[in-house]
XYZ file of C-alpha atoms in Angstrom:
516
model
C 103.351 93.098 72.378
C 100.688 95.695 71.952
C 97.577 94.096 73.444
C 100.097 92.072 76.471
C 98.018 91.999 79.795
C 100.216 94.307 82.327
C 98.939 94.186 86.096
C 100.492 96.095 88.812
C 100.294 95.278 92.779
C 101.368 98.780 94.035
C 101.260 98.830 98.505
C 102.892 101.317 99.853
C 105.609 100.647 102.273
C 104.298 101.804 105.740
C 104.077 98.849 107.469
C 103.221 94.614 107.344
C 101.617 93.652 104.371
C 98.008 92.741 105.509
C 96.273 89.142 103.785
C 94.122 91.418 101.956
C 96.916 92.399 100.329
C 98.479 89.390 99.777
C 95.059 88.183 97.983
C 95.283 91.838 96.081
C 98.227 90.545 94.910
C 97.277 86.802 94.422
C 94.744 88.082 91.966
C 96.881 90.546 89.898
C 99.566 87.296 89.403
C 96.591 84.901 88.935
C 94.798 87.298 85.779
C 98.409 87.918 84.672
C 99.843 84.419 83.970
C 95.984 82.930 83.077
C 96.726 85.508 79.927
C 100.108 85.177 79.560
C 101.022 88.692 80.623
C 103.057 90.537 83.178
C 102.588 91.531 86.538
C 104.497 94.242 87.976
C 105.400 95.171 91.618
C 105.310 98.542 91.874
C 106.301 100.610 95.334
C 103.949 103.837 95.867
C 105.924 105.609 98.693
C 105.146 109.016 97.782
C 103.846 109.722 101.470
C 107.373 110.387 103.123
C 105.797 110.779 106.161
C 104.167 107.350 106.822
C 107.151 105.582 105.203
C 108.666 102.257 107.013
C 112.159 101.236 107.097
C 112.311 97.530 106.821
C 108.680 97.521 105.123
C 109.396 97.269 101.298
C 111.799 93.925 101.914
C 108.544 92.653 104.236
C 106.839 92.770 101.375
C 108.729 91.257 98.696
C 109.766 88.639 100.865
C 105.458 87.868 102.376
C 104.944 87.604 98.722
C 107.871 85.306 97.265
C 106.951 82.906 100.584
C 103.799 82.845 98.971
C 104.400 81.692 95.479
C 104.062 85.396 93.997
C 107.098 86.634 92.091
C 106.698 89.379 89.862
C 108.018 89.787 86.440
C 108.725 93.017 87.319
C 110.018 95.448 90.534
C 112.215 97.511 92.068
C 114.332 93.989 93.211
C 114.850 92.876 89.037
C 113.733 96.077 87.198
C 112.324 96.227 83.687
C 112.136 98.311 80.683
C 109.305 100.578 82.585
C 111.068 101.490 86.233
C 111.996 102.460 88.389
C 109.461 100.689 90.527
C 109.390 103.029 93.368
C 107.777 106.417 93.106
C 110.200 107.845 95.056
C 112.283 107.468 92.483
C 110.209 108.911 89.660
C 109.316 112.373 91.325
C 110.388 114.487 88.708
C 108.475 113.474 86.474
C 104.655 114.124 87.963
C 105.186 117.426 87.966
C 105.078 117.895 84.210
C 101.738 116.399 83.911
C 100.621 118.304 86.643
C 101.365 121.473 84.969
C 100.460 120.445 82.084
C 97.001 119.686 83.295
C 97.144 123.592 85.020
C 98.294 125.028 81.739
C 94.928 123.583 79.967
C 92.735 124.949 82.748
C 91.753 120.837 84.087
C 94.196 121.817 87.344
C 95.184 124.929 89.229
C 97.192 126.012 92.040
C 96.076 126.178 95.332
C 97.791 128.954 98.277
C 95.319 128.208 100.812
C 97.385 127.628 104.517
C 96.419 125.084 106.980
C 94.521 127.238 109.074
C 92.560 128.830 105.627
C 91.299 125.666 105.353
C 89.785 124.403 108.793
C 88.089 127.836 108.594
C 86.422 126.811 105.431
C 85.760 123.938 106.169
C 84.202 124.915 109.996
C 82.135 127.473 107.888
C 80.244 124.991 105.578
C 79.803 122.774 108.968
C 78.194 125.675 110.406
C 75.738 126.290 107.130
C 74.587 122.329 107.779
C 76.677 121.245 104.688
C 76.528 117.713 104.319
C 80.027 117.187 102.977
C 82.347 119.883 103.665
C 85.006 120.001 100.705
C 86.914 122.144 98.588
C 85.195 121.606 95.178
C 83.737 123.826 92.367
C 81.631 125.805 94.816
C 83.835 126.739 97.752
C 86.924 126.809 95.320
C 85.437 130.304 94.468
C 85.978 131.751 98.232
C 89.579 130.186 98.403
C 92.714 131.466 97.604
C 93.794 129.873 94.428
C 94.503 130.382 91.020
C 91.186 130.317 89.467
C 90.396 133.921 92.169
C 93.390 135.251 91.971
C 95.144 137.531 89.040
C 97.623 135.708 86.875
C 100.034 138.103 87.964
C 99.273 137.107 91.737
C 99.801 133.760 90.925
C 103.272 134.335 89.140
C 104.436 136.444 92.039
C 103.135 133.875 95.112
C 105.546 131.300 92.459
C 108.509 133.236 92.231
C 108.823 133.740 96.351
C 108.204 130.512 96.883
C 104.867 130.605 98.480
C 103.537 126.842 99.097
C 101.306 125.808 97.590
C 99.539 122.316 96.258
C 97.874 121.202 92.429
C 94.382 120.933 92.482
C 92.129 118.818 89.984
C 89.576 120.996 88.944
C 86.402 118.719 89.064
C 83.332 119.943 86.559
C 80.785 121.434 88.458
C 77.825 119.112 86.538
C 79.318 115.565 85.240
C 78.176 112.055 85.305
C 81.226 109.939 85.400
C 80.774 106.192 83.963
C 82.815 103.305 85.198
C 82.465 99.911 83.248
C 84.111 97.751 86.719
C 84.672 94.178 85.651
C 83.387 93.113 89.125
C 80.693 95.636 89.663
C 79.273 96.282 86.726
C 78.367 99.942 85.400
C 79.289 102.190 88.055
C 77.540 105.975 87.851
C 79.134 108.911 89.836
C 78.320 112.801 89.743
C 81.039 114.972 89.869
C 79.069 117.049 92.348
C 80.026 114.515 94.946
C 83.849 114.554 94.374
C 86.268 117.181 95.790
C 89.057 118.977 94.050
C 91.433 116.726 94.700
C 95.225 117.321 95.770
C 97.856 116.059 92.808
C 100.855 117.614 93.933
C 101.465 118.483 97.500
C 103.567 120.996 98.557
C 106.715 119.308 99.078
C 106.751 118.155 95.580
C 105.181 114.605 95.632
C 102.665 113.874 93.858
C 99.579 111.855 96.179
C 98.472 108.865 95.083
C 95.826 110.021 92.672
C 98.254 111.513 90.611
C 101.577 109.109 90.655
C 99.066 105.612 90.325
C 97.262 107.289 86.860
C 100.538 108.530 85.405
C 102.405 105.331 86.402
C 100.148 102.797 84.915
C 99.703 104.627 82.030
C 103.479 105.068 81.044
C 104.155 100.945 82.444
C 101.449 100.332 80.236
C 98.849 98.748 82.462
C 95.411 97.066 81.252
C 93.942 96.236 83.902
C 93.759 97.407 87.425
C 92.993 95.121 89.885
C 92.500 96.625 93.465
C 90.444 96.463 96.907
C 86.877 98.036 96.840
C 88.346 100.591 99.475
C 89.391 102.489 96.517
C 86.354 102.365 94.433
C 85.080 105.939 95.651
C 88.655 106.995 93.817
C 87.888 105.185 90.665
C 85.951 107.913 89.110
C 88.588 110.474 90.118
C 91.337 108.539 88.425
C 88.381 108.203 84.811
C 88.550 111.895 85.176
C 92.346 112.033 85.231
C 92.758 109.441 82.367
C 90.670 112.115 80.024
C 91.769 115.250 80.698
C 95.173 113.764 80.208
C 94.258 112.650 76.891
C 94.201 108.951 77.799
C 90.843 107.918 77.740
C 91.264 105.459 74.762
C 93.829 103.268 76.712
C 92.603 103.734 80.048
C 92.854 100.160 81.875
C 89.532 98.388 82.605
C 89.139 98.273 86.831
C 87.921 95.354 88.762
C 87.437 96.293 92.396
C 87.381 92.910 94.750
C 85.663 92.585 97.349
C 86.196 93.001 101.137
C 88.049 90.602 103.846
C 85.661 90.921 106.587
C 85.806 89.737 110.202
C 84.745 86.024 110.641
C 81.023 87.091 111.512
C 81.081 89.309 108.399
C 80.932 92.928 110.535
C 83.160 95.105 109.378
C 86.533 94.915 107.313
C 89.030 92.260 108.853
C 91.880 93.929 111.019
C 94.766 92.847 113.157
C 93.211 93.574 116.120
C 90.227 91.118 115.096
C 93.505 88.776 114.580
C 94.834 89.793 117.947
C 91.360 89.284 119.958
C 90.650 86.100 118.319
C 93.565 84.265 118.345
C 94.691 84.130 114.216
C 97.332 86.035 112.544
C 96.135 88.445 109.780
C 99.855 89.028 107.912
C 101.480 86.267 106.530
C 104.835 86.848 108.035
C 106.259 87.441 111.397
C 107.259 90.874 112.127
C 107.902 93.897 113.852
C 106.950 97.903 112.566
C 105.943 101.080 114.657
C 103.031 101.860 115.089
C 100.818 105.301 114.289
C 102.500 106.351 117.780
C 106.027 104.949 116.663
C 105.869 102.348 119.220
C 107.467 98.961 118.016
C 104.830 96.438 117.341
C 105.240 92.513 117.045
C 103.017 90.589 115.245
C 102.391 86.889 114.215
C 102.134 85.347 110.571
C 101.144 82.477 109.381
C 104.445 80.862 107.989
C 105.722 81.013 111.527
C 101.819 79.970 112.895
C 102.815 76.495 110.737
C 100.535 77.327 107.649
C 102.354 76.258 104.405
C 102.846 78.545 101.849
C 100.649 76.358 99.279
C 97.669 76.088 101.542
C 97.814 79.585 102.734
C 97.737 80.713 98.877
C 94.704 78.213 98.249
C 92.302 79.218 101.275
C 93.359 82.749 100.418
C 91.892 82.601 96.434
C 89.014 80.977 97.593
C 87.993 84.099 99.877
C 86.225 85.946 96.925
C 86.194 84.013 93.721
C 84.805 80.601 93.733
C 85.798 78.382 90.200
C 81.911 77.431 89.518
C 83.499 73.689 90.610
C 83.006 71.458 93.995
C 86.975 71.435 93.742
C 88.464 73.215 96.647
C 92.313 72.520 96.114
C 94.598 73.864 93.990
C 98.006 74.027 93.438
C 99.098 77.234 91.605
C 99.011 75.721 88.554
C 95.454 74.746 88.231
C 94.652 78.004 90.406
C 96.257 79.869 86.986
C 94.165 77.700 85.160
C 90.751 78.082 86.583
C 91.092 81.940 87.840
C 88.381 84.366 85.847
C 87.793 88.100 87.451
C 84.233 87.179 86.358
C 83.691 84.674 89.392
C 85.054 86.869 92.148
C 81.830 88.353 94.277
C 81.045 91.779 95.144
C 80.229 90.818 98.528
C 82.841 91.162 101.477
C 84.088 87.610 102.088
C 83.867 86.153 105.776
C 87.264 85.175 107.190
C 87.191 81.206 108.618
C 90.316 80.099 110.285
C 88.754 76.891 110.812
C 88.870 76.354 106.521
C 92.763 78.032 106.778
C 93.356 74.996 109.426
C 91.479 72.312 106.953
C 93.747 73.311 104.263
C 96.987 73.449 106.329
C 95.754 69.997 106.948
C 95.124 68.810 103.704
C 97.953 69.701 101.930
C 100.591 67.940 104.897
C 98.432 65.045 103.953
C 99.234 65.460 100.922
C 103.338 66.073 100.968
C 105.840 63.132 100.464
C 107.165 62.228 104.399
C 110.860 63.303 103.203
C 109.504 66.670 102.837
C 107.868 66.783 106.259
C 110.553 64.960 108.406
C 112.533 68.649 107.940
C 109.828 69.819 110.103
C 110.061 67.288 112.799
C 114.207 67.047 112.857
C 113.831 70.705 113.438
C 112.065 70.392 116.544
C 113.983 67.128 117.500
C 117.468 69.476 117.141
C 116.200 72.078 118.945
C 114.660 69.416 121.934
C 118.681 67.763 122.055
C 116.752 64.268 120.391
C 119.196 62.273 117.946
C 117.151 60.693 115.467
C 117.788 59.047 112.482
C 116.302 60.447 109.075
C 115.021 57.370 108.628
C 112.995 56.920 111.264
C 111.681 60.315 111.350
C 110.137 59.694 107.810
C 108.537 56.909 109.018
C 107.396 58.465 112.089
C 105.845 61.399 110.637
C 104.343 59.193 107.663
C 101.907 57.652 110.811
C 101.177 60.667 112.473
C 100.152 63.279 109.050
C 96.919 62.414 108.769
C 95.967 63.481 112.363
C 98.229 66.909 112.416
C 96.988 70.337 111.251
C 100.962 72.346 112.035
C 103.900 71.224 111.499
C 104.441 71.563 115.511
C 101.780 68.846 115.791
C 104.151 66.139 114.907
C 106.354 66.826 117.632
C 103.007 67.204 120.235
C 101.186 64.021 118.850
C 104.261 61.909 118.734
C 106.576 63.370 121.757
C 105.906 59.274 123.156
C 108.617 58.260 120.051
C 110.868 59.705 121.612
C 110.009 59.690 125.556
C 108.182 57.327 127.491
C 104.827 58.208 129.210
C 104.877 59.958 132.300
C 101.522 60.347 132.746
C 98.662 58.120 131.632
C 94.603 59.456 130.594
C 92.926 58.683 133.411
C 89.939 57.405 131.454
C 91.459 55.069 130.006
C 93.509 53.336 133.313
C 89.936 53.531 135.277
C 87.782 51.422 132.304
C 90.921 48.999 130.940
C 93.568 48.722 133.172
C 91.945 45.445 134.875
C 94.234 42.246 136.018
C 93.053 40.587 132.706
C 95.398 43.092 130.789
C 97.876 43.296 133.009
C 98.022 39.626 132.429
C 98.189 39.593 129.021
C 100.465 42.650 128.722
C 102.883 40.788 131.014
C 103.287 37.388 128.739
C 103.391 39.418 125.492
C 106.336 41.504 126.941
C 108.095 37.894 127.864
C 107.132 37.152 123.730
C 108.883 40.027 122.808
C 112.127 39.600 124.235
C 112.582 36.353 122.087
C 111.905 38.476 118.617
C 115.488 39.143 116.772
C 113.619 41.461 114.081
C 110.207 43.504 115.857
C 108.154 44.985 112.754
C 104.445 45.475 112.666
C 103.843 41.941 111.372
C 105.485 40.343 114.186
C 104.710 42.579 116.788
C 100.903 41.648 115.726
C 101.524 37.908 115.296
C 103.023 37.752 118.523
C 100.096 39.392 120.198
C 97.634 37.260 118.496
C 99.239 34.060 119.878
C 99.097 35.289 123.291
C 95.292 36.734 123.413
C 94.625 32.886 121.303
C 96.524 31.154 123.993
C 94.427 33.434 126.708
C 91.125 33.228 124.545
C 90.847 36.631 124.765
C 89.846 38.576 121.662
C 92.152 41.614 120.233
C 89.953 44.454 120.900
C 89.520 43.970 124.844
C 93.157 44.658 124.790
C 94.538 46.887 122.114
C 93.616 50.614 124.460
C 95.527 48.903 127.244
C 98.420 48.297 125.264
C 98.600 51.155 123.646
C 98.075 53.557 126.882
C 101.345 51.327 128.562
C 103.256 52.787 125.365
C 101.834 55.962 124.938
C 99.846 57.335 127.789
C 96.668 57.652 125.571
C 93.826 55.724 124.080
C 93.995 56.584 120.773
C 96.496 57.479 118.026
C 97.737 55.963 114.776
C 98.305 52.430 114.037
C 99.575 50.708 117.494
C 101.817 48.042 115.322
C 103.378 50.592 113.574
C 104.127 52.557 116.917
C 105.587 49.392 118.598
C 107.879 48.098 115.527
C 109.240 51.717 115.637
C 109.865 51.557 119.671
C 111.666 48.593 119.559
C 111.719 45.425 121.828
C 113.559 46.610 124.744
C 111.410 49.919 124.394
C 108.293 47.644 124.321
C 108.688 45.510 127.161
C 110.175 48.627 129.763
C 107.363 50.685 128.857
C 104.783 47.442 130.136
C 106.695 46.736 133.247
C 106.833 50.367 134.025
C 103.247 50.497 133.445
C 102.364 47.669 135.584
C 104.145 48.739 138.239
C 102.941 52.123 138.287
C 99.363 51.773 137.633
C 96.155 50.918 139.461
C 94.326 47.802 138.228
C 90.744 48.290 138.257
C 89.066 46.259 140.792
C 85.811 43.768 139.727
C 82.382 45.767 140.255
């Protein structure tokens, strides 16, 4: 299909996949199946040197947690791979020649220490930007100064040597950004960039132009950190001769720290308490220490809600609506409603949506979660149960975990007992009353919330004693707390003989508050 939307979510594999990434990519699969095109995953590991073992499967496997499975990558191929850049080397080289041959790129001898020297020279003349561009490129030792013969000779012994762009000395460069708007850059500003380096991979610049134009990519969706490149890459699209079917760009906006200072990183995550990579992991760092980090499917976030709070930092549907499954995510997502201002990270909205959408799940799904803990804790419990248990307890949970922490007193009695509570309700009227309905209870063949009510109510009417003077003193013999979900429910599930031991071991044990 000639006009098919193509998107591409290209990381490169030197480490966790930050959630700026993972919203990158959210994005690029959101535009691509609103249109009913294609988005491609597309590994740029072209810098050998910061390259990650183990980083590439992190990846895939962050974004297939999430919901985000491309139509295309190095794991299922397609008619445009290989995915990985690695594996397309030989090719970059032709257009970078090609580029040298029509005088838009040249080579470029300079060594190491040729270069601090230039670039300690223009600090010294109170340069503002120090670079190797259409000025200083005339001092240098390249192939624009030296004879063609030089250059053939420094080639055929081998010399190093990098590819160069050569950037025009005067040119306005125009960028049409779908998020930005008209973007104006002089070429004066820009550097001659490095397209091949000298051991024969291509840097970014190069391998990301040339790659989405032969995978046929429209659009470019990206993070505004590589907005100052975008004008490079116009550049390379025209002297290449591909101006015509140059993708449009649409450069989103920053994740920044929760009190909007600065780009969010993991050691905001780390000093704040959140995770900022939606997996668990482990990767060396610059120093090639091994790091550990935390995610957020092993923090208890769901992969649905995660997904949700994440497209909502940046692009707003013009609704009230704040949840949305993929579907209707696909449905409502425009690149025209994402903002150009950096977003401000809220755990406290990531926890409201983990919370929401457990609400929201059918209690077969989210007994897994408590039989889980309940295997790992030695607790036999029946499926059963466990459904009905965590049916009570989901609207008061944010994690997973929680159901386990709010409802530990299903499965073992009260040790201890909120203090508040025993000094305000324990008196001798509830002890009383807690003692006869106990002596009720035993006489119950079939204890469900209906009877376990009734029976109550005939004691307090028999005591004339109204339900609500009782109810926290109840439930703290059962649970060790004032509050929690419905206390019928709690004591149908317990059982009689549950019931009445919990009482008498709560009357024995506690103090009975004495008249004032």
């Amino acid at each position: 299909m000639a006009n098919e939307v193509r998107v591409r979510f290209a990381p490169s594999p030197t480490g966790a996949l930050h959630i700026g990434g993972v919203r990158t990519a959210l994005y690029n699969y959101l535009f691509a199946k609103k249109n009913g095109g294609k988005m491609i995953l597309r590994v740029e590991d072209t810098d050998q040197a910061r390259f990650v073992s183990g980083a590439e499967d992190y990846i895939m496997k962050a974004l297939e947690w999430c919901g985000i499975v491309p139509d295309e990558s190095p794991f299922n191929e397609g008619e445009y791979g290989p995915y990985r850049q690695s594996e397309r080397k030989s090719m970059y080289m032709e257009y970078a020649q090609r580029l040298v041959k029509e005088g838009k790129a040249y080579y470029a001898f300079d060594t190491s220490e040729e270069l601090d020297a230039m670039r300690q020279r223009l600090k010294e003349a109170k340069v503002a930007m120090p670079q190797y561009n259409a000025i200083t490129r005339a001092q240098m030792k390249n192939s624009t100064t030296l004879s063609e013969d030089e250059v053939k000779a420094k080639l055929a012994a081998g010399e190093p040597y990098v590819i160069r762009l050569k950037i025009p000395k005067k040119e306005e460069i125009r960028l049409n950004d779908m998020v930005r708007g008209w973007v104006l850059v002089h070429s004066s500003v820009i550097d001659d960039k490095v397209l091949m380096k000298s051991d024969g991979m291509p840097t970014y610049h190069l391998a990301n132009v040339v790659d989405d134009h032969l995978m046929k990519i429209t659009h470019v969706i990206r993070g505004e950190e590589w907005l100052p490149s975008a004008p490079l890459h116009v550049l390379l699209y025209k002297f290449l001769g591909w101006e015509d079917t140059m993708p449009q760009f649409a450069h989103l906006p920053l994740l920044l720290k929760p009190d909007g200072n600065g780009k969010l990183s993991k050691r905001d995550g780390d000093k704040l308490g959140f995770p900022v990579f939606p997996l668990d992991g482990e990767f060396p760092d610059k120093e090639g220490k091994m790091e550990k980090f935390s995610g957020y499917r092993e923090a208890g976030y769901l992969p649905d809600a995660f997904t949700n709070f994440l497209a909502l930092l940046g692009w707003n549907p013009g609704t009230e609506q704040e949840l949305f499954g993929m579907d209707e995510l696909v449905d409502a997502f425009t690149l025209e409603r994402i903002g150009k201002s950096g977003a401000k990270f809220d755990i406290n909205k990531a926890k409201w949506f983990n919370q929401q959408y457990i609400k929201s799940k059918p209690n077969e799904m989210l007994a897994k979660f408590l039989l889980e803990t309940l295997e790992k804790q030695n607790i036999v419990c029946e499926e059963a149960k466990a459904i009905q248990i965590v049916g009570l307890l989901k609207e008061r949970v944010n994690f997973p975990s929680d159901f386990w922490a709010q409802g530990v007193y299903f499965f073992n009695a009260p040790s201890t007992y909120e203090e508040k509570i025993v000094r305000k309700k324990w008196t001798s009227e509830a002890v009383l009353i807690l003692s006869e309905y106990a002596t009720e209870l035993e006489n119950i063949e079939e204890l469900t919330s209906e009877t376990a009510k009734s029976t109550l109510l005939v004691v307090l009417d028999r005591n004339e004693i109204a339900i609500g003077k009782i109810m926290q003193s109840l439930r703290l013999a059962l649970t060790g707390a004032g509050m929690g979900p419905e206390l019928m429910e709690i004591i149908a599930l317990l059982g009689n003989k549950e019931v009445i031991k919990r009482i008498e071991v709560a009357i024995e044990k506690l103090p009975i508050k004495q008249p004032e």
